[in-house]
Tab-separated table of C-alpha atoms and ligand atoms in Angstrom:
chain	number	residue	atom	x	y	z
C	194	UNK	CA	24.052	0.171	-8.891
C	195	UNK	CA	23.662	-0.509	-4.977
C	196	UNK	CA	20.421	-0.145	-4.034
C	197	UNK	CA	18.872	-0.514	-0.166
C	198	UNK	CA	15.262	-1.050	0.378
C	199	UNK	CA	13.253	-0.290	3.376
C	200	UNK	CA	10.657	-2.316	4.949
C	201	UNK	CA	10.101	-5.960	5.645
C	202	UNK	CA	7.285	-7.523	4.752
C	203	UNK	CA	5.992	-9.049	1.410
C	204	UNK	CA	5.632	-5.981	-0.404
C	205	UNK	CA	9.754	-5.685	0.218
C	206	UNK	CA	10.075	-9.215	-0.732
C	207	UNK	CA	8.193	-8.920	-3.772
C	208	UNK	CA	10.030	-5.521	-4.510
C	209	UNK	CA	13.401	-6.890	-4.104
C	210	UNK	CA	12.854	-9.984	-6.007
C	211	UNK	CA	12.238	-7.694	-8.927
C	212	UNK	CA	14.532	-4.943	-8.464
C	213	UNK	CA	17.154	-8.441	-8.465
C	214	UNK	CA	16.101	-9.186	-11.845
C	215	UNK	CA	17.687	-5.763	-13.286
C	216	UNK	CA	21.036	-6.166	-14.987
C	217	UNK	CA	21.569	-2.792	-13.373
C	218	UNK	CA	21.593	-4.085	-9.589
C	219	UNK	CA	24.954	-4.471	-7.961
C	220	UNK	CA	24.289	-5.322	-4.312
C	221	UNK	CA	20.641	-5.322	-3.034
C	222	UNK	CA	20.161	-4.602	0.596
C	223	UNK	CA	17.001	-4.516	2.507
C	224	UNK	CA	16.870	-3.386	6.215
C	225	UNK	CA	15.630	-5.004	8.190
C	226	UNK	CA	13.750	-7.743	5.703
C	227	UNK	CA	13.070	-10.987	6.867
C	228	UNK	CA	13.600	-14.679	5.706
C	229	UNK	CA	12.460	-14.081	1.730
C	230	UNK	CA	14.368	-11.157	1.422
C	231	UNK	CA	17.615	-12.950	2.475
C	232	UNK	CA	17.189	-15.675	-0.299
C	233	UNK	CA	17.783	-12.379	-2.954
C	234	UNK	CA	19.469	-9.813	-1.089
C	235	UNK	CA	21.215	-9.268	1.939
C	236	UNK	CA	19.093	-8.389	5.281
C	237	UNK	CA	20.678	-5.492	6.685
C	238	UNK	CA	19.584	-5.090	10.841
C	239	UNK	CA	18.449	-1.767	10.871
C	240	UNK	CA	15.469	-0.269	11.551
C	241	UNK	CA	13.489	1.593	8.659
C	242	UNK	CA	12.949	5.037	11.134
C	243	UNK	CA	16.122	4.805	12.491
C	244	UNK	CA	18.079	8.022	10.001
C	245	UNK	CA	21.519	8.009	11.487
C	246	UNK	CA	21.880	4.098	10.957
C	247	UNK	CA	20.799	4.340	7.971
C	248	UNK	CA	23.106	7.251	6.722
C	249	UNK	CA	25.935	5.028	8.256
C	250	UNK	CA	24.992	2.309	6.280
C	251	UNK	CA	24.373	4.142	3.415
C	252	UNK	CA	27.765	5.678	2.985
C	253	UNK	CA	29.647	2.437	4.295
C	254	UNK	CA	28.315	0.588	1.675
C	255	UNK	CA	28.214	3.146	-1.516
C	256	UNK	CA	24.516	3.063	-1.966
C	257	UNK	CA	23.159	4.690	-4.788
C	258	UNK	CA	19.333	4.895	-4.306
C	259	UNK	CA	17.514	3.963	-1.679
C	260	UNK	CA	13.560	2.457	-1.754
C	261	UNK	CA	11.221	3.039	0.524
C	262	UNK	CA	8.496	0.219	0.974
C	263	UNK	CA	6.322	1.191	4.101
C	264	UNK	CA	4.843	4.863	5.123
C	265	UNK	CA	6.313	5.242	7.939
C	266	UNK	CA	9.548	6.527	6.551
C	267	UNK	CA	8.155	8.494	4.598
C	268	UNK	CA	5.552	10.230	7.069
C	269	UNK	CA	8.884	10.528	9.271
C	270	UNK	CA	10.737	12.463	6.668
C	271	UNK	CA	13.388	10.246	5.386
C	272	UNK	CA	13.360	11.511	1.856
C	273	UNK	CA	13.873	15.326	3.748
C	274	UNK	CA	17.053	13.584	5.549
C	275	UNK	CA	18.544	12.674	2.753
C	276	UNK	CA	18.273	16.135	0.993
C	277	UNK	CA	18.952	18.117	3.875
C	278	UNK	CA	22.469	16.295	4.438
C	279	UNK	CA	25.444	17.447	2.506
C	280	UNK	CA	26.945	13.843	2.493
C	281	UNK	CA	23.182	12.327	1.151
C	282	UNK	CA	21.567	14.977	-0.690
C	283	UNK	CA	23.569	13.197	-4.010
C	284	UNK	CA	21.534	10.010	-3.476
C	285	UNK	CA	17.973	9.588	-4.693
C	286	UNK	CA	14.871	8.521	-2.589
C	287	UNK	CA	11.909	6.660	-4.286
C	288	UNK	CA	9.220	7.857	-1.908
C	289	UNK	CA	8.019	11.833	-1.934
C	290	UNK	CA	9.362	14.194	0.606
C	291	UNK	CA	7.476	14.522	4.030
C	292	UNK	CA	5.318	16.840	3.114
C	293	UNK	CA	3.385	14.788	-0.048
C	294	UNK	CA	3.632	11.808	2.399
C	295	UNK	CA	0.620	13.578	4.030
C	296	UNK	CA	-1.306	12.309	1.425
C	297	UNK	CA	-1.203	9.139	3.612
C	298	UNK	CA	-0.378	10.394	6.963
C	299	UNK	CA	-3.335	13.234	7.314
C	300	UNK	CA	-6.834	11.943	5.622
C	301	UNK	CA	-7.623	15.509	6.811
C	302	UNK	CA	-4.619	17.323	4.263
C	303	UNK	CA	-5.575	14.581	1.604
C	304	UNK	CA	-9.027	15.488	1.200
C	305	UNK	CA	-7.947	19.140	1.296
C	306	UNK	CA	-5.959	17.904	-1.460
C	307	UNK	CA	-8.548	16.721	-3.790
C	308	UNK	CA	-10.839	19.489	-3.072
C	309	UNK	CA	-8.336	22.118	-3.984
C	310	UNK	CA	-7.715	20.111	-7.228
C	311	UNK	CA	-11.312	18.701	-8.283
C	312	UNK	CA	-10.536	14.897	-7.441
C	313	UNK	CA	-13.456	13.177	-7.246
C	314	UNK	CA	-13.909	11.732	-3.670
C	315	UNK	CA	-16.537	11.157	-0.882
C	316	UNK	CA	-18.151	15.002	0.853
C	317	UNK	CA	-16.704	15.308	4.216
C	318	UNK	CA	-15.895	17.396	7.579
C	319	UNK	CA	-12.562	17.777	9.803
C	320	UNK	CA	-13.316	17.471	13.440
C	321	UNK	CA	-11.558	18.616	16.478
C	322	UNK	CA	-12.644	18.676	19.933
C	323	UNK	CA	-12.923	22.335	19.936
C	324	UNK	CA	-15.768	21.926	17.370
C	325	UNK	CA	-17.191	18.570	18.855
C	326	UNK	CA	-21.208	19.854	18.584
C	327	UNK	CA	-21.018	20.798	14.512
C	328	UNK	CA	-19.081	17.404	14.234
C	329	UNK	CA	-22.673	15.826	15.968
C	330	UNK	CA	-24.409	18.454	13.581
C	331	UNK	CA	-22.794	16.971	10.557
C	332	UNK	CA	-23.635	13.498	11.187
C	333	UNK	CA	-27.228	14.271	11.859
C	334	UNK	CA	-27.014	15.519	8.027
C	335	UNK	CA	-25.501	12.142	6.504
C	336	UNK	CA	-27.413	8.934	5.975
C	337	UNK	CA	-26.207	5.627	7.503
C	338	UNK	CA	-23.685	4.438	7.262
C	339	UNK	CA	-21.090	6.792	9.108
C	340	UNK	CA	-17.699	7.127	7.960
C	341	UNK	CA	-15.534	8.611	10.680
C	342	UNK	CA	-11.392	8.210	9.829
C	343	UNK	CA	-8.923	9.094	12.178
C	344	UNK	CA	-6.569	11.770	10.576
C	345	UNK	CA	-3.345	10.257	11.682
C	346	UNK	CA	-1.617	6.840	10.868
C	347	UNK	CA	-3.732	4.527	13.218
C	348	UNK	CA	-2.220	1.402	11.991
C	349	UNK	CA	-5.281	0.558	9.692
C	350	UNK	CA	-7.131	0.574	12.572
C	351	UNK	CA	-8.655	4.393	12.107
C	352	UNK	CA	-11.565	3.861	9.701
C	353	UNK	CA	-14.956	3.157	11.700
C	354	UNK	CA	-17.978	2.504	9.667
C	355	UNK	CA	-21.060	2.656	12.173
C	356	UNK	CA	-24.756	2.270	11.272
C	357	UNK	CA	-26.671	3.944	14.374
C	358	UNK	CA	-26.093	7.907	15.121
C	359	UNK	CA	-26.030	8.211	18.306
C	360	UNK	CA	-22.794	5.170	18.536
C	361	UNK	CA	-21.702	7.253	15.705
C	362	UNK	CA	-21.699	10.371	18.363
C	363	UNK	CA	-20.248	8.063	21.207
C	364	UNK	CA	-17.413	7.249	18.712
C	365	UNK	CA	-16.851	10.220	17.632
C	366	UNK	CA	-16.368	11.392	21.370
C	367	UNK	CA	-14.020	8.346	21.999
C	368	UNK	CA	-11.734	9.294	18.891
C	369	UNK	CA	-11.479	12.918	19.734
C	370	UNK	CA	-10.726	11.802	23.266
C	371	UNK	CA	-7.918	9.801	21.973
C	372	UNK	CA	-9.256	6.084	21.081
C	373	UNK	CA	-5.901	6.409	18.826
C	374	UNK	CA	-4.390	8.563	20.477
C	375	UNK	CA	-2.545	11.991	18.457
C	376	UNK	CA	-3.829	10.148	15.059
C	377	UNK	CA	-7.365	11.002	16.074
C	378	UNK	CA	-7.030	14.308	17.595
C	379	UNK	CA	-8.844	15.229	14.402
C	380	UNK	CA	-11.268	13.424	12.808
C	381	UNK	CA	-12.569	13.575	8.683
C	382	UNK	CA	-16.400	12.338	9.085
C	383	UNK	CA	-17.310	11.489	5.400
C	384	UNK	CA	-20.409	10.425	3.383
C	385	UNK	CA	-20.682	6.810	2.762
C	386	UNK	CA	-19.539	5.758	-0.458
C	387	UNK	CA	-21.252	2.177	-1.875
C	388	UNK	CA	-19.681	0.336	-4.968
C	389	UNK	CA	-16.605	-2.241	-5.091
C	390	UNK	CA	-12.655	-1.056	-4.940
C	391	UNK	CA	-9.521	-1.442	-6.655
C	392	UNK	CA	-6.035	-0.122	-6.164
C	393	UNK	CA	-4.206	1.812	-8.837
C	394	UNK	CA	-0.760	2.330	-8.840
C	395	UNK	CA	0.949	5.294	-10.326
C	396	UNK	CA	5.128	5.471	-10.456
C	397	UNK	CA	5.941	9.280	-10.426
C	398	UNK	CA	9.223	11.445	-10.999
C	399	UNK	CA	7.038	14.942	-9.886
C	400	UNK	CA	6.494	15.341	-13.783
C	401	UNK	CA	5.496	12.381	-15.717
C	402	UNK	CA	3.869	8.950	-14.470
C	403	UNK	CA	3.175	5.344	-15.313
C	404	UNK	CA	0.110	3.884	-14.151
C	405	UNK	CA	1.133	0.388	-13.217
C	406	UNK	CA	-1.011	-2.690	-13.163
C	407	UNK	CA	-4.498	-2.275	-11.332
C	408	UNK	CA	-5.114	-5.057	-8.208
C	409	UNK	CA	-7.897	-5.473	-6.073
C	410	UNK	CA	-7.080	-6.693	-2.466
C	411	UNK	CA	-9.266	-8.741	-0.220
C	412	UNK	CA	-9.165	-6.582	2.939
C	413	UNK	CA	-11.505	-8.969	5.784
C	414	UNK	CA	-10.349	-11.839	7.114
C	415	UNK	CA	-13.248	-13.961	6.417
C	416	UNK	CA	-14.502	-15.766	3.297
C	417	UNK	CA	-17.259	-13.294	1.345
C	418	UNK	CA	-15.294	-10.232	2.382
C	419	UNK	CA	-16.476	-10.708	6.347
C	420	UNK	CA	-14.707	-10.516	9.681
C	421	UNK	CA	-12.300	-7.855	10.456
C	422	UNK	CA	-9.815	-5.966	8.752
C	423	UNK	CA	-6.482	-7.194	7.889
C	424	UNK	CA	-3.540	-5.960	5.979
C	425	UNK	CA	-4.820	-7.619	3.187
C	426	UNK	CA	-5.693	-11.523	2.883
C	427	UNK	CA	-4.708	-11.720	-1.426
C	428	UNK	CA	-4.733	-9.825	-4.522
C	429	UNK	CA	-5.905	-10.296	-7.872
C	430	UNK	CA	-4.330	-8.256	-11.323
C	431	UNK	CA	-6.106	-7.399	-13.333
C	432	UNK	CA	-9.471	-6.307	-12.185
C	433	UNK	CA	-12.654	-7.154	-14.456
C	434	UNK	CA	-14.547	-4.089	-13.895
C	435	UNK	CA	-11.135	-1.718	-14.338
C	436	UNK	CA	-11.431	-1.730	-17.770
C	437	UNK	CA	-10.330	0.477	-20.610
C	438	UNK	CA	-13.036	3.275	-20.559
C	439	UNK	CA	-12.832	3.037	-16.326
C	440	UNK	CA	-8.832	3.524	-16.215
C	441	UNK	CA	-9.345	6.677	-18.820
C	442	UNK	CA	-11.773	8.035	-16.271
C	443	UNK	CA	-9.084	7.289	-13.614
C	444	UNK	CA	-6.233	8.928	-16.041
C	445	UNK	CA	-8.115	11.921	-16.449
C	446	UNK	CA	-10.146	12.625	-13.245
C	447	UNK	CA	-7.680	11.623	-11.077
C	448	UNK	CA	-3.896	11.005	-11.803
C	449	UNK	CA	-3.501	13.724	-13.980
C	450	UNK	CA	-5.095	16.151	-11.232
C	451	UNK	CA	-3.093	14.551	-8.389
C	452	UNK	CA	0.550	14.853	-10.355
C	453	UNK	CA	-0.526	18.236	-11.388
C	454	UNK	CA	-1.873	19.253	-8.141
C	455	UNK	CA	1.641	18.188	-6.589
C	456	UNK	CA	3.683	19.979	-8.858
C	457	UNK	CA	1.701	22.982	-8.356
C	458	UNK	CA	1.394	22.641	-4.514
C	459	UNK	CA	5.126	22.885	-4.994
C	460	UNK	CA	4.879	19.562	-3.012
C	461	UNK	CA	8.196	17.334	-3.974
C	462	UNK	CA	7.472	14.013	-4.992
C	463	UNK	CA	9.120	10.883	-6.574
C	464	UNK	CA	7.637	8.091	-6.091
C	465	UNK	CA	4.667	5.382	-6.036
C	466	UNK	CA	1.140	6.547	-5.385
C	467	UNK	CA	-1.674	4.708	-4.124
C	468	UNK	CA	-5.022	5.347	-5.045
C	469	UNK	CA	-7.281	3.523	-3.057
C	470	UNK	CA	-10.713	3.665	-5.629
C	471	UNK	CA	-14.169	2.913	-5.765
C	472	UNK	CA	-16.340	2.982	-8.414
C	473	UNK	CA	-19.460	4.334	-7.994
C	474	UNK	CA	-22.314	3.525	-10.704
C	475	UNK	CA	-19.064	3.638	-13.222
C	476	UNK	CA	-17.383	6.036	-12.029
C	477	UNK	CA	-14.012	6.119	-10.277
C	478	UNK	CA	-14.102	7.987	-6.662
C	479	UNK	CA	-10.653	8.915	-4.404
C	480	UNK	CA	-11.433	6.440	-0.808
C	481	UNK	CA	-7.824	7.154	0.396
C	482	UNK	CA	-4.215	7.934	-1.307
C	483	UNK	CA	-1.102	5.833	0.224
C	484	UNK	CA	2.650	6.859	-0.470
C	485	UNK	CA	3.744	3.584	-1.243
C	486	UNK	CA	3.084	0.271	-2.845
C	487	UNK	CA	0.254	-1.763	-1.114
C	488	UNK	CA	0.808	-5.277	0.160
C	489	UNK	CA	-0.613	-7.721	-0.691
C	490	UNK	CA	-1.357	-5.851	-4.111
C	491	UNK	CA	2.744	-5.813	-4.855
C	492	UNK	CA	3.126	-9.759	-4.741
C	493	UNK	CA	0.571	-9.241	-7.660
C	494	UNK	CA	1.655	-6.445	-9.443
C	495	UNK	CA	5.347	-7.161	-9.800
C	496	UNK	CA	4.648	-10.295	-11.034
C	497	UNK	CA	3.132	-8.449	-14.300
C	498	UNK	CA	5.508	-5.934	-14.925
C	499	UNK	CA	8.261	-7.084	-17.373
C	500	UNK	CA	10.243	-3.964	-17.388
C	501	UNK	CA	13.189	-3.807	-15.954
C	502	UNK	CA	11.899	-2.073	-12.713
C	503	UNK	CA	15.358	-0.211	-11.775
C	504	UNK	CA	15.886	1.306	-14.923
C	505	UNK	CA	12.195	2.523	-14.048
C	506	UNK	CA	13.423	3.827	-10.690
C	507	UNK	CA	16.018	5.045	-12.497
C	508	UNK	CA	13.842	7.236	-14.470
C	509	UNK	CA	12.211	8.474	-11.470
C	510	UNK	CA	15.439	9.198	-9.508
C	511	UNK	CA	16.877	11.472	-12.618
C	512	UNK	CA	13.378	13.033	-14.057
C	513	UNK	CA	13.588	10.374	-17.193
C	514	UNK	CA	10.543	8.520	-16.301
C	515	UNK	CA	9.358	9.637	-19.815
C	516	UNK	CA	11.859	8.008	-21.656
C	517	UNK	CA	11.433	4.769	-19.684
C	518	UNK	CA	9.077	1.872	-21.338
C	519	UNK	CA	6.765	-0.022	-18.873
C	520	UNK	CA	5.812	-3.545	-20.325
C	521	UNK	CA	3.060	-5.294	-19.165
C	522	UNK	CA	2.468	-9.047	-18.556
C	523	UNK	CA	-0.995	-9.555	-20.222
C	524	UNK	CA	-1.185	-12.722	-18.055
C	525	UNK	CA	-3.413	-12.872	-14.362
C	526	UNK	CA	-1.407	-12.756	-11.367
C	527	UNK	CA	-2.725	-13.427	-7.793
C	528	UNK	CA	-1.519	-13.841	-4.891
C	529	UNK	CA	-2.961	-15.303	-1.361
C	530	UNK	CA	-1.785	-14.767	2.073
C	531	UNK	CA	-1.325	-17.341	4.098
C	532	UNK	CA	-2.208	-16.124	8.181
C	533	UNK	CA	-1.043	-16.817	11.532
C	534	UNK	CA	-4.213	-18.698	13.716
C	535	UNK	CA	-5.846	-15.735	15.009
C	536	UNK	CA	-4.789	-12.910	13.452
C	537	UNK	CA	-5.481	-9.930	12.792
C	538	UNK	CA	-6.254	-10.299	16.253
C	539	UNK	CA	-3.289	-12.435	18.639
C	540	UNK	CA	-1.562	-14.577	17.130
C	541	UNK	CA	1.743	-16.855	18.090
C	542	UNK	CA	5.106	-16.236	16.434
C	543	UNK	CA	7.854	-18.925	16.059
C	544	UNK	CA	6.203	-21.911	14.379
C	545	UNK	CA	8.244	-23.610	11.917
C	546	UNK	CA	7.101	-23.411	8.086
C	547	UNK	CA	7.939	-26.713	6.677
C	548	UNK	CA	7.416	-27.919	2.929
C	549	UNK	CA	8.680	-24.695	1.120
C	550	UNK	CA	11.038	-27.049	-0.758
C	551	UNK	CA	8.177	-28.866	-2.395
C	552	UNK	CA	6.559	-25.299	-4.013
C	553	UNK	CA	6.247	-25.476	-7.799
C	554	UNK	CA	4.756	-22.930	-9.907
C	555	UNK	CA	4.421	-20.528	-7.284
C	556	UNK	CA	6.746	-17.801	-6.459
C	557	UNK	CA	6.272	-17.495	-2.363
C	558	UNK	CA	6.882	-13.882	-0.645
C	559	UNK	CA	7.520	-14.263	2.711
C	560	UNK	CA	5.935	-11.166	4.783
C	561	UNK	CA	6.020	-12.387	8.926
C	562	UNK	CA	9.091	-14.905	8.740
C	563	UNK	CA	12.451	-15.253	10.075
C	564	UNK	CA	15.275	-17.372	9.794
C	565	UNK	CA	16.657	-19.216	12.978
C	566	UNK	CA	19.309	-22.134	13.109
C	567	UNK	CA	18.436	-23.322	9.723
C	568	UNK	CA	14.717	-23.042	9.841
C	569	UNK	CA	11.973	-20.683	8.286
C	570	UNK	CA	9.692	-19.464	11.526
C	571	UNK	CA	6.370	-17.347	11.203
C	572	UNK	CA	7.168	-13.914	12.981
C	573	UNK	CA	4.271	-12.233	11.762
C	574	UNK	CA	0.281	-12.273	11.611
C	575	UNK	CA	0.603	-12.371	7.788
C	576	UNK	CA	3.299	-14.984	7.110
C	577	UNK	CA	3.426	-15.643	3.788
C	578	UNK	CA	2.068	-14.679	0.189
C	579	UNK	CA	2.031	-17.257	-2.819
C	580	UNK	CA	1.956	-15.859	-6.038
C	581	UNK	CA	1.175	-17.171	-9.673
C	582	UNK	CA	0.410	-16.603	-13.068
C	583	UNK	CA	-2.280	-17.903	-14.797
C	584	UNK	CA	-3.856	-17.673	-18.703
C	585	UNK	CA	-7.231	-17.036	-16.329
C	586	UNK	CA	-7.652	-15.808	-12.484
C	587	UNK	CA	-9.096	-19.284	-12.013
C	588	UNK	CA	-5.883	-21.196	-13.311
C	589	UNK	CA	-3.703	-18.646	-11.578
C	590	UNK	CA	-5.839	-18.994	-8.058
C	591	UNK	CA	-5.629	-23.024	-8.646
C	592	UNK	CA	-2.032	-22.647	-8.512
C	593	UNK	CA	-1.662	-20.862	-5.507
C	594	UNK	CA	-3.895	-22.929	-3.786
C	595	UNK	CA	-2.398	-26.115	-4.554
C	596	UNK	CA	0.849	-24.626	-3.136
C	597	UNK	CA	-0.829	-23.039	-0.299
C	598	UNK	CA	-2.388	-26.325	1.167
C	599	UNK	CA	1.347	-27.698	0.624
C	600	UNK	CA	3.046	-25.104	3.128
C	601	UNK	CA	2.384	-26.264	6.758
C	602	UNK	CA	2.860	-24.224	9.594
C	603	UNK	CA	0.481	-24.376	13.343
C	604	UNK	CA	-2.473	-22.568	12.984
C	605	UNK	CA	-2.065	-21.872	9.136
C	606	UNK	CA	-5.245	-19.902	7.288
C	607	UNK	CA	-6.002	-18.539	4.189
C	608	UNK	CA	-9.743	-17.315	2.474
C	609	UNK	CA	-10.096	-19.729	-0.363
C	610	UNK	CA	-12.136	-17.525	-2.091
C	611	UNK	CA	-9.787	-14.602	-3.455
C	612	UNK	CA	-11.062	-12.574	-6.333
C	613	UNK	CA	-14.592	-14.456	-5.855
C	614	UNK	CA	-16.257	-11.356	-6.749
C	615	UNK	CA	-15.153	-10.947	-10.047
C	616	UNK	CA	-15.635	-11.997	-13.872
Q	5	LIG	P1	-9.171	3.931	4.316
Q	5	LIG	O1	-8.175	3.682	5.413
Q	5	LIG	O2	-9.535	5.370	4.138
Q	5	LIG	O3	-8.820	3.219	3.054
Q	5	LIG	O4	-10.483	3.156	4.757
Q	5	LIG	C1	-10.477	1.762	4.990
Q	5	LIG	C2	-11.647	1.131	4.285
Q	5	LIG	O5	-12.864	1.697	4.776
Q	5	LIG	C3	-11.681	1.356	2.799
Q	5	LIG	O6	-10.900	0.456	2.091
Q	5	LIG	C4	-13.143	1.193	2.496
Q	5	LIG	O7	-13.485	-0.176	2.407
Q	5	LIG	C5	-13.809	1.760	3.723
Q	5	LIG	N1	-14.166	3.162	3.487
Q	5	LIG	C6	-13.424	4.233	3.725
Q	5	LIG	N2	-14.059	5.373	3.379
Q	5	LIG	C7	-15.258	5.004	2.899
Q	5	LIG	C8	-16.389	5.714	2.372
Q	5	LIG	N3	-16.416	7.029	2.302
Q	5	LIG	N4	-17.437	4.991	1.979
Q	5	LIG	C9	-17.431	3.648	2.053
Q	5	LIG	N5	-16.418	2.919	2.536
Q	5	LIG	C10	-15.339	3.579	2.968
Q	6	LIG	N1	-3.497	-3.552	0.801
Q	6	LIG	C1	-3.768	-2.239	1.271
Q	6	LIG	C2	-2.619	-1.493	1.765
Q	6	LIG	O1	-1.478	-1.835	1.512
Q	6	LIG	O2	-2.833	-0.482	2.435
């Protein structure tokens, strides 16, 4: 089978180093990728939202499915593309049509979502500027914190958690006056939720699902879970509080619901879903849905499935996810990012990454790289994810920071205290 992936970051590394494991996978593309991808399949210089190209490249090269790492794809209605064209409606699309990939691209439609099908998640209010005053109203109802999420894709950027009302107000005025622009042209306000998060994966064909390994990512950039928000800073699988009686909870209150509550919204989707969780006082709570895989939680995850992941896609392509096994590493996996000096705010590109050569034990995802004349260069704010297993998180974690100190590159960080806040 020919398979191209989308995206190019770690997640797509981490993807396509699996997906090359299958005894099923012919030629592996990923457009556009970057430096890891090229060591297992072959970059392709496209852009993921750019249709046509991809169409051409897709019937060039005989393609047979095609994997879709980031949202934006997805929001953009690249699964709809392909069914809507007579020469690509043949070819799967792991990632749900346009319309489920409002689960991630409206927080406004999502929480419709779980309200219409009894998902447990935070009380909330949509916002526009029309309705401005009952938006103040609402607030004045809430205890601190304030939640207040643009509706729209704001780059991660559209979540503001405020203690005092009245810059609560202010910001509320700012978003609906277009702090991110469209994205926040309506605005969820939502009840503060307090306990500690995890991300559960769930592998979908519209019918049946496999909940895939639970990770907990480590979203601030400073040690103790301080600083700003990142993409994610490392991941840890499995998570010590997910256990047993909390993933039934999670089976029953909310994957169930949500594959149900597609099916019947009539709402077509194959693909991964991300459940962003908390748990509250035991209980698992809906903070946000994604349409995809998270990164950094993927260089985890993959890691500890044993499957082989395309005959997985496989099943979800051709409604056989049923029939498909998923086999679980019972082993820890981690994984910690390695950062460009001052990101997640600005950061240089085009420092050379030297010792990779001398990595052992660690399987390295590149996310921000790029090959040039011979040489690895950081072209991203997160550059780099190592990833190991380990009998324990701590002998895992000691592995990928032994290789992490060994990777040199200007301005190199990473928080050296990934999955602190768990058994
Ligand atoms: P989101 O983009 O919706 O995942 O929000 C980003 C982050 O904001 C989440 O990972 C949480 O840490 C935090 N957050 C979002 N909604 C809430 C909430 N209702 N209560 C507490 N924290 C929240
Ligand atoms: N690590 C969180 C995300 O991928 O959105």
């Amino acid at each position: 089978m020919n398979i191209l992936l989308l995206g190019s970051g770690g997640r797509e590394h981490a993807l396509a180093w699996k997906m090359k494991q299958s005894a099923k996978i012919n030629n592996l593309y990923v457009a556009p990728g970057n430096a890891g991808t090229a060591t297992v399949a072959e970059n392709v210089a496209i852009n993921a939202t750019d249709f046509e190209a991809i169409k051409d490249f897709v019937l060039t090269n005989n393609i047979n499915m095609l994997v879709v790492g980031p949202e934006d794809p997805l929001v953009k209605g690249v699964s709809n593309f392909f069914k809507n064209d007579s020469q690509l409606n043949h070819i799967p699309v792991i990632g749900p049509s346009k319309e489920g990939a409002q689960l991630e691209g409206s927080k406004d439609f999502a929480k419709q979502f779980m309200l219409r099908h009894n998902i447990p998640t935070a009380r909330y209010k949509s916002f526009t500027l029309d309705n401005i005053k009952e938006g103040y109203e609402f607030l004045e109802q809430l205890d601190a914190p304030y939640v207040l999420k643009a509706d729209g894709l704001a780059a991660g950027k559209g979540v503001l958690i405020i203690n005092d009302i009245d810059e609560a107000k202010r910001e509320l005025h700012n978003m609906l006056n277009g702090m991110f622009g469209e994205a926040s042209e309506t605005v969820v306000i939502e009840e503060f939720l307090s306990g500690i998060e995890c991300s559960v994966f769930v592998l979908t064909d519209g019918d049946s699902y496999k909940i895939l390994p639970v990770a907990k990512d480590y979203k601030r950039i400073g040690e103790g879970d301080t600083g700003l928000n990142t993409g994610g800073m490392g991941a840890v699988s499995p998570v010590s509080f997910a256990d047993d009686i909390f993933m039934n909870k999670v089976e029953e209150r909310i994957v169930i619901p949500t594959v149900e509550g597609l099916k019947k919204d009539k709402i077509d989707y194959k693909g991964f879903i991300f459940l962003g969780l908390i748990e509250v006082k035991g209980e698992p709570m809906v903070i946000e849905y994604n349409v995809r895989m998270g990164d950094p939680e993927t260089e985890a995850v993959m890691l500890r499935i044993k499957s082989d992941f395309v005959d997985l896609l496989e099943g979800v392509a051709y409604n056989k996810l049923a029939s498909k096994k998923l086999e679980i590493d019972e082993r820890y996996a981690v994984t910690v990012m390695l950062v460009a000096g001052g990101y997640p705010g600005d950061y240089k590109k085009g420092d050379v990454i030297s010792n990779l050569d001398t990595i052992n034990s660690s399987i390295v995802f590149h996310a921000g790289t790029k090959c040039s004349d011979g040489k690895i260069l950081t072209n991203g704010g997160r550059v780099m994810a190592i990833s190991s297993y380990g009998n324990s998180k701590s002998e895992a974690l000691t592995t990928s920071y032994a290789n992490a100190e060994k990777i040199q590159f200007e301005g190199k960080y990473y928080r050296k205290d990934i999955g602190f806040d768990l058994q």
